[in-house]
Structures are given as C-alpha cells and as structure tokens.
C-alpha cells in the first residue's frame, strides 16, 4: 500500500520500519530531516513537507503533542490540503479529545476519513511489532488500515466507529498506568521503610496477583530507584494525565486519583525531576516518607 | 502432621479441607460448632475450645479480624496457654501490624514460634489449592510448615525472618487491589459517560497492558455493575485499608491513595452499601459522574 | 473623569452606578443593550460598541470570562483599537493569568496602559460601594484610577507593578473561599451526623476563632442548606478553581486542596447542581455522609 | 468555690492562675510536682495525687492526651474514686470522642457528673482569660461551672446536653484550623512563586475577606516562614486530625480534606519536622513547589 508516515521519534521510526519490512511503499516525513534520511536505506521515500507524505491511500501521524499534529495537518503544506478524497488519516499520537474531534470534523468536511489508532507499548514493543492498537473509525477505513496495523502490532482492538473514543481509551489507559505507578510507589515506600527488601517485594507481587507486564516494568524501576534515563519523561506523563482530566471535565466526570497523580507529577517536576521517568513518583513517595533517595 | 485449624469461614473451610486431603491429621475449631462438624465427615477431629486445637506441632488461625485472633490466642482456653514449647502458630488472617508484633512477642516469651503466613486469593482459589502464601518467620519454622503450605497454595514466598513483615505485605497488597479498583472505577466512569461500552473497554484493557487476573476480576464486576453478592464486602475492604494506613502512620509514611480509597469506601458504606462488594467503588464513581446506576 | 464601563451584570451595574453617583462621566456598554439603557436615567451615556466606551482616559471591563473580555478588547470594534495612547484599561473581571499577560502585552504595544484591578465582594457589597480592590499596574496609572476605586470600594490594595499579579491574587483568593466552603461542609456533615444543630455549630464557630464574614456567609448557607438561588453558581466556582490550577501548573505549583475542590464542584454539577450556589459543596458532603438532603 | 485542677502545662497553668485570681480555692495537681509548687505562691493548695484534687465540687482536667486523662481518672488514686456524689468533672482537654463517651458513662455510674468543656485559644489567650469555651453537659452542672468559665474565658457556648458533642466540636474546630493552614500554605506557595511578596499578600487577605485572627496568626507564620519554636507542634496537630478522622469514621462521614491534611502533617514529621509548629505545612507546600525554604 502507498502509505505516508509523519513523525519519526523513537516510536515512529520503529513503526515506519516495520511498515517497510512488511512490503508497503512508505513515504516518511520528519521536521528534522536527518531522521527521515536515516530510513532511506531501508527503502523509504523522503518527503520535504507533510503534504508530500499525504498522496497515498493512507497517511499516518505519530507526533509528540497536539501542537505538532495541528501543524502537520492544518498548516498550508499540511496533509488536510493534500489528502485525496476518500483517503485516510490515521492518527497514532496521544492527543487531546478536543483535537481528535476537530480532526474528525475537518477531514469529514474535506471528504476524507479520519481514524484514531493510538498504540500502547514502549519503544521496544514498537521495534518488535508487538504494539497493541486501539482503533476507532468507520469500519471500511479500519478494514483498509488493517494490513498496516498487522505489520506493527500484535493485536488491534476496534473500539467504536467514532474516532474520538479511541483517543479517550488511550488517555484513560495512560491514566491507569500512572495510577498503578503511584500506588506501587506508596506501597514500596511503606514496605521499604518497614525493612522489607523492595526487590523481594516486587517479585512477590508480580508473581502472584499482579502478574502483568505493567507491574513488572514499573515495580522494577521503583524497586531499583532507576528513574533515569527516562523511558517516558515526567512532563509527558503530566501532559497525558492533564489531557485525561480535561476530557473528564468536558464529560463532567471527577477523577480524584488523576488529580492526585497530576499534583505528584507536578511536584516531581517542580523539585527538579523534569528529566526523570514518570516512575519517579516512586522517588517522591520515598522522599515524603523521609526515606533516603538515590 | 498433627495440625490444628481455627476459623472455618469460606476461606478457612476450604484450606482445612485441602490439608485433610493432603493426609494431615487436622483438628478443627470454630466458634459456631456446626461449621466444624461439617468437616468431620472428611476426616477432621473437632475441638471444643481453641486450646484443644493447639496440641500438635502446628496450629493455624484463619479468622476475621484482630478481635477474633486475640480471643483465640489470649483467652483462658486460647492457644497461647496450650501450645507446647517449640510448636508453631501460623497466622493466616489479615490482621494489624500491631497485633502481629504482639503475637510474635507473646509466643517468643512462651517458648513457642510465631509465623505470619497470610494468603492471597478469593475462596475459589482457596478451594482449588491455588492460594499465594506470603510467609515470614524463623527459617526452621517455615521449613516445618512448608508441606502445609504446599497443600493449600500454588506458591509460597518467604518474605523475611520477622513475621510482622508478611503481615505488612498482605496489608499493602490489599491496598494495591483497592487502588486498582478505584482507578478502574474512575476510568470506566469516564469512558462509559463518553459512550464507550464498558465490557469492550475492560476487554481491551485486560488483553493488552493490564492482563492480570486482578483487572479481569474487578474490571468485569465494575463493567457489569455486579456489586452483589459481595465476594469481599466494603466494610472488610475499609478495615484492611484502615490497617494499612495505621501501619503506615506507625512508620511515618503518607499514603494519599490509601486515604482517598478509605474515604470512598466510607462513602459507599454511608450511602447504604455495607452489603456490597468493595468493587462498589465503581458504583460511587458512576454516581459522582452523574451516571445512572443499577 | 471620562470613564467607559463595559459589562453590566449584577456586579458591573452596581459599580457603574457608584461611579456615576461620584460625579464621573460614564459611558456604558453591554452586549444586551437593555441593561445599558437602564442606566441612562441615572446619567450614563450609552455606547453601541465597546470602542465607543473607550474614548476617555479610562475604560473599565467587568465581564464574565476570558471569552467576553477577549471579544471586548480584541474584536474589530473593541477597545484595543479605540483607546487613545496613554489611556488606561482597567480589567476588574476574574480572568486567566494567561489572558492578563496577553492584555498587558497588547496594550503596551499599542502605547496604552493595562491595570488589573479585580474586586472582592458579592453584589450587595458592590451596591454599597464596599468592595475590596486588589490593583496592580504602573504607579502612575493606579494613581489616575484611585478616584474611581474610591467611588466603588472601601479599600484598595496595591499588589505590585505587574498587572498579572493582581489577577493571580484574585484567583488565589477565590481558591481560599472554595477551600473554606469545602472545609466547613465536611465539619458540618460530621457534627450534624453526630446530632449537633448546624446553626448552633456555625454560631459557635463564627463567634470565636472564625469570626470573619466569609465563615458567616458560607457557614450560614450550609447550615440552612440554602443553595438556591445561587449568589455564585457552582460552574463559576469551578471555572475560577480551574483558572487557579492552570496558573499554578504554569508556575509548577501543586495545589492538592484546589484539585480536591475542583473534583467536588464537578461532582455537584454532574449530579444536577449546575444552578446551585457553589456552597452546594455542603450538600455533596452531606450526601457522601449518607445524610438526608433537602 | 472549691476547685481541683489537674494538668499544669502552658494552658493549664494559665487557666489555674485565673481561677485563683477570681477568688476560687484551687487545689492543683501535676505529675511533675515543680509546676504545682510554682502556683503555691499565688495561693494554690498542692495535691500529691489526682484524688486529692477531687475533693471539691468541681475538678478540672487539662491534659495532653487520652492516656494522661485515663490515668488521672481511672488509676487507683484517680478522680473517679475520689469525687463525691454529685460533684462535677470538667474535661477541658482535647480528647477522643471514644474516651469522652467512656468518661460520661463512668461518671454517671458513679453518681458523678461529667462536663466536656474544651477551650479554643493559644497560651496567650489563656493567660489573658480570653479563651472561648465550648461546653456540653447537664444544664445544672453547666450552671455550677459558669463562674469558673467566666474566670478563664471571654465567652462560653453551650453546645448540648451530651458532653461528647463538645468534644466533637473541639475536634472539628481543630480540623478547620488545620484546613485553613493547608489552604493558606498552598495559596502562599503559588503567589510567592509568581513573585508576590508573602507579607503583602497576607496583609491583603487579612484586611479584606479573611479578617479573622486565625488567618492573621497562621498567615503571618507562613509568610515569615517562622515554624519554630512551635506554638502547637506538628505531632499534636496530627493527633487532633487523627481523632477527628476517627470520630468521623465512627459516624461514617468521609472528610477528604482531613485525610489530605493528615497525610501532609505525616510528611512534615517524616521529613524531620516533629519539632516544628503545625503551620510547617507551609514549608511542605513551598518544598513541593520547588521553592527554597529557610
């Protein structure tokens, strides 16, 4: 399939690579050209402007935040003006519900189709084509994209016909991860202060009731106090929790744990931890318990 | 092995049964005699007083709360006065850290050994001998008890030599479950209000990053709004979170998510939900979001 | 003095009236013309567009929210284009810190002066010229405005030279009021459920350590469960707490009580209380305690 | 009147002194004898045991906590065994609702009368006979005590006939103070980080809507970052908030702000602030905002 791919960060590069490997004709665009050039050797065509990546049946965006997506779509040389009628824009980025709604409306008005297909997984999972995909959009468009999803993930879940619902599933999912990190942080602070070895403790948890990867990953980081380098930095975590809270406020839904996690991430950053992984909530919990921290 | 077993609720009966099946000579005691008599047919000897169940090498208690354990141990016909020197009291109940410390001291003074070995798992897991056991105590005593643990659980984790540490692991584990229930409750309230089907949503979560039994169990209950009959009633959940908070306060460890969950469980009960499962945190989250509740 | 006045809600009408009484030549503008016409009899000139009210030395805006202020200032017929060089725009509205910064920059660029002078007090205080004014701006502009402030308030506090600081003082002040309402709500729920008469209780508080008007006003409303008609509706309270949280996030300052109050106001609204006074936090506290509510 | 007075800390000594000045015949008892002897010169008789101070019509206790009151009342040489039939025990201490209930029952059984009359005010107010008294008990007993209350306070409020209700009013009042301290701490952290002078800010607040002594006292301490020496140390504040939460849990009333303040006081103490005033919540708020602290 002729596919455009915009946004070649850690996640995006890995995903684009898997699309190429699967035999698709991929035209990549990245604001910093070097990252696009890097994929040339693997068979990618390189676009100089987002619009050039939007000439096929599908264009995928995988960008850092709302502002980046807005620029790629709505700017003069953006994909909205370039995408042909009937073609599909698949947004894999974690964006606000408000922007997702705006994209749906704008593409519909232009006779194009918008699919939200945010992914779950860290860069390692992206490289291994083991992402989970939460897709929402018109059934026909999802069917069109399915071979692409198959090339990059281990499983696709179709959430609904309205794209914005997949956006919300992604935001709520990241909220759940943040809530688990905070909960583990508190539990580890308690047991560590009582003299229980954190690694033994996490091993117990992750081999019994809490045998999910999420507990292994974050429990391990907290037990080892390994908050740097950041796999997902605290400010990105704060951004996603803020987007979840904004979506919830728009729906009139209080989410007190999200509020609490937001305040703690803000504290982590205010105390100098902007470069730390969001699991540095564990460091804050330790500090609040009067424990020595690395 | 000659084993006494005190406390034949849902969990205790299932555990005692598995001990008998494994060939141990089990003397059971329960305040309501009928529950003890019910095990006679399976081979149990029936004690009329706790002391009578404490004549073997090991006596196990599996009781509802601190008061019940205190009575079984410290009363005139309790196990403290009856247990022979060198014999072991294994406490499987979820009790306070303070009581666990008191038990350790009292048994040590009497020349007896105290092991804390609380278990994780619902009654179904107990019946299937699939419990997880968090054991702490002197290595020799743990070794003595290992055949008993093998008869009732799928795996034993030795946490430490000090029994109180296993008590704390259990309390912190129940806190984590409560935190997950509350987090799921908020996420489901948000997505449901936005029009996403709760069952689809939970299915997505539990087949991707959150593929642990705990998410399946509680996500399923919340999605189905099935809070009755209670597997673990809200007041029991409140009790355990309260015990975790008390242990944390004794260690000077703030646990804001525990405080939040405590307040919500209290609200569930104050609003008439004392008979509901503690997953009725999901009902409260729905109500706070203005959603209709069953 | 030649003064323009834009925004004739409950607060604005009372303030404008006091300016006229004090002998100033006041030109009023309101989107709904009728409210402006109502002041004609008292001596006001009536403008048809914001720009027409911006021809004197000072123009005051007293509007509901950011959007209304933006329209009045930045629209084609807004005050930014009409205000003469050296003239002063006094913003009395409760707006975001971000908009206050934008106004300061825009007026400076246009050779005009911006003063933020939000007021504290309910409509009764405005009518009685008993408002408190938190003013910030260049000293010379404040001096120019002082006769106007004297005509409408009982005292002016000059916070700083940077206008945005007065905006922040206003937002933080409204946060404090909300925090007091929530705290009183919880205290009344506790004592009421224990059988203490709420009116006796509030009388005790407000005649001892808590003898400030704010406790009398809100304690009285909560004790009487009189949440309607709204003096300041829950959605307005939510808006101001949200603006305080946004300002705090921009400064990297966690405010957990603000987060908690935000969640509770959201719950009040989600449960159908959008028309209630923000003191309906008292109703929510009562409901969460399982108390009957009016 | 013949009055016994037990507990000569900062508060108790000042109160006892005012009773003597007002012409009452006061027998004082204190565990550390020196503090009792110090009042001899002013006309006090000195008791060697609590019982000796309980031979008049009224005995007042003003002690640090539940344990101290229990010892003074229930010990072999305590006041319960010594007080004559019809005599009155006035408890001015801040104690738990549970102990207050126990005292009411024990005195009633012994044919004695129990009055709870906790006081509001710092030591300076006690010295100046300016305390506020929240009294509850049988009307006749209150009438008997009125001359004593008049000698030590500026005003007595009769809350109810059941003594426990005054105990609860005191606990809820201390909760309100704690809530105000925390709220001010957050507001000062926000405005200070934005460059607003804290003293100007507090002066503004306390001269406008928040013109109550409580705001002046605590706002002043937070603005000056003067947390030592402690007027009321953080652990005492934590104790009172814990008692309020316990009373609330017994009534099934959630108090989320109390939970939040409890967690923050615990953090202050865990981080080494056990000797600081409870207004050191202001230091924690500053630290959480990344501000430098003294």
Short mmCIF file of C-alpha atoms in Angstrom, two decimals, chain A residues 38-140:
data_model
loop_
_atom_site.label_atom_id
_atom_site.label_comp_id
_atom_site.label_asym_id
_atom_site.label_seq_id
_atom_site.Cartn_x
_atom_site.Cartn_y
_atom_site.Cartn_z
CA UNK A 38 18.02 7.54 8.06
CA UNK A 39 15.16 5.43 6.70
CA UNK A 40 16.14 5.87 3.08
CA UNK A 41 18.50 2.93 3.16
CA UNK A 42 15.65 0.72 4.27
CA UNK A 43 13.54 1.73 1.35
CA UNK A 44 11.60 4.80 2.43
CA UNK A 45 10.93 7.71 0.15
CA UNK A 46 11.59 11.01 1.89
CA UNK A 47 9.11 13.88 1.83
CA UNK A 48 10.13 17.51 2.33
CA UNK A 49 6.72 18.66 3.55
CA UNK A 50 3.83 16.84 5.27
CA UNK A 51 1.72 17.30 2.16
CA UNK A 52 4.12 15.18 0.14
CA UNK A 53 3.56 12.29 2.54
CA UNK A 54 -0.18 12.54 2.06
CA UNK A 55 -0.51 11.41 -1.52
CA UNK A 56 -1.28 7.74 -0.92
CA UNK A 57 -4.35 5.92 0.37
CA UNK A 58 -3.29 6.36 3.98
CA UNK A 59 -1.17 8.81 5.92
CA UNK A 60 -0.18 8.06 9.49
CA UNK A 61 0.84 10.68 12.07
CA UNK A 62 2.84 9.76 15.16
CA UNK A 63 3.75 13.05 16.80
CA UNK A 64 4.60 14.38 20.25
CA UNK A 65 1.61 16.55 21.06
CA UNK A 66 -1.39 18.50 19.88
CA UNK A 67 0.68 21.37 18.51
CA UNK A 68 2.76 19.06 16.32
CA UNK A 69 -0.33 17.32 14.96
CA UNK A 70 -2.08 20.62 14.30
CA UNK A 71 0.91 21.89 12.34
CA UNK A 72 1.19 18.71 10.30
CA UNK A 73 -2.49 18.73 9.43
CA UNK A 74 -3.65 22.33 9.24
CA UNK A 75 -0.58 24.22 8.04
CA UNK A 76 -0.50 25.46 4.44
CA UNK A 77 1.62 22.49 3.39
CA UNK A 78 -0.21 20.16 5.73
CA UNK A 79 -1.99 16.92 4.98
CA UNK A 80 -5.53 18.29 5.11
CA UNK A 81 -4.98 20.16 1.89
CA UNK A 82 -3.13 17.31 0.20
CA UNK A 83 -5.02 14.16 1.08
CA UNK A 84 -7.21 12.94 -1.73
CA UNK A 85 -10.91 12.46 -1.33
CA UNK A 86 -11.57 9.10 0.28
CA UNK A 87 -8.07 8.73 1.66
CA UNK A 88 -7.46 8.08 5.35
CA UNK A 89 -5.54 9.95 8.01
CA UNK A 90 -4.61 7.60 10.85
CA UNK A 91 -3.58 9.44 14.00
CA UNK A 92 -1.49 7.24 16.29
CA UNK A 93 -0.38 10.10 18.53
CA UNK A 94 -1.66 10.62 22.06
CA UNK A 95 -3.63 13.82 21.62
CA UNK A 96 -6.46 15.65 23.30
CA UNK A 97 -10.04 14.61 22.81
CA UNK A 98 -10.75 18.14 21.64
CA UNK A 99 -8.19 17.91 18.83
CA UNK A 100 -9.39 14.44 17.89
CA UNK A 101 -12.89 15.86 17.50
CA UNK A 102 -11.58 18.75 15.44
CA UNK A 103 -9.67 16.38 13.15
CA UNK A 104 -12.73 14.20 12.64
CA UNK A 105 -14.78 17.23 11.63
CA UNK A 106 -12.13 18.75 9.37
CA UNK A 107 -11.43 15.54 7.47
CA UNK A 108 -15.12 14.82 7.09
CA UNK A 109 -15.67 18.28 5.67
CA UNK A 110 -12.84 17.67 3.18
CA UNK A 111 -14.34 14.34 2.11
CA UNK A 112 -11.51 12.46 3.78
CA UNK A 113 -11.62 9.85 6.53
CA UNK A 114 -10.13 10.13 9.97
CA UNK A 115 -9.16 7.12 12.07
CA UNK A 116 -7.76 7.36 15.58
CA UNK A 117 -5.47 4.44 16.30
CA UNK A 118 -3.29 5.20 19.29
CA UNK A 119 -0.90 2.47 20.34
CA UNK A 120 0.13 1.00 23.68
CA UNK A 121 3.71 -0.10 24.23
CA UNK A 122 7.18 1.25 24.84
CA UNK A 123 9.76 1.66 22.03
CA UNK A 124 10.95 -1.94 22.46
CA UNK A 125 7.45 -3.18 21.73
CA UNK A 126 7.24 -0.92 18.70
CA UNK A 127 10.52 -2.31 17.34
CA UNK A 128 9.28 -5.85 17.87
CA UNK A 129 5.96 -5.13 16.15
CA UNK A 130 4.27 -6.03 19.41
CA UNK A 131 2.17 -2.92 19.94
CA UNK A 132 -1.46 -3.02 20.95
CA UNK A 133 -3.66 -0.82 18.78
CA UNK A 134 -6.91 0.79 19.91
CA UNK A 135 -8.58 1.79 16.68
CA UNK A 136 -11.77 3.74 16.08
CA UNK A 137 -13.27 5.00 12.85
CA UNK A 138 -15.59 3.94 10.04
CA UNK A 139 -15.47 0.17 9.56
CA UNK A 140 -14.39 0.47 5.94
#
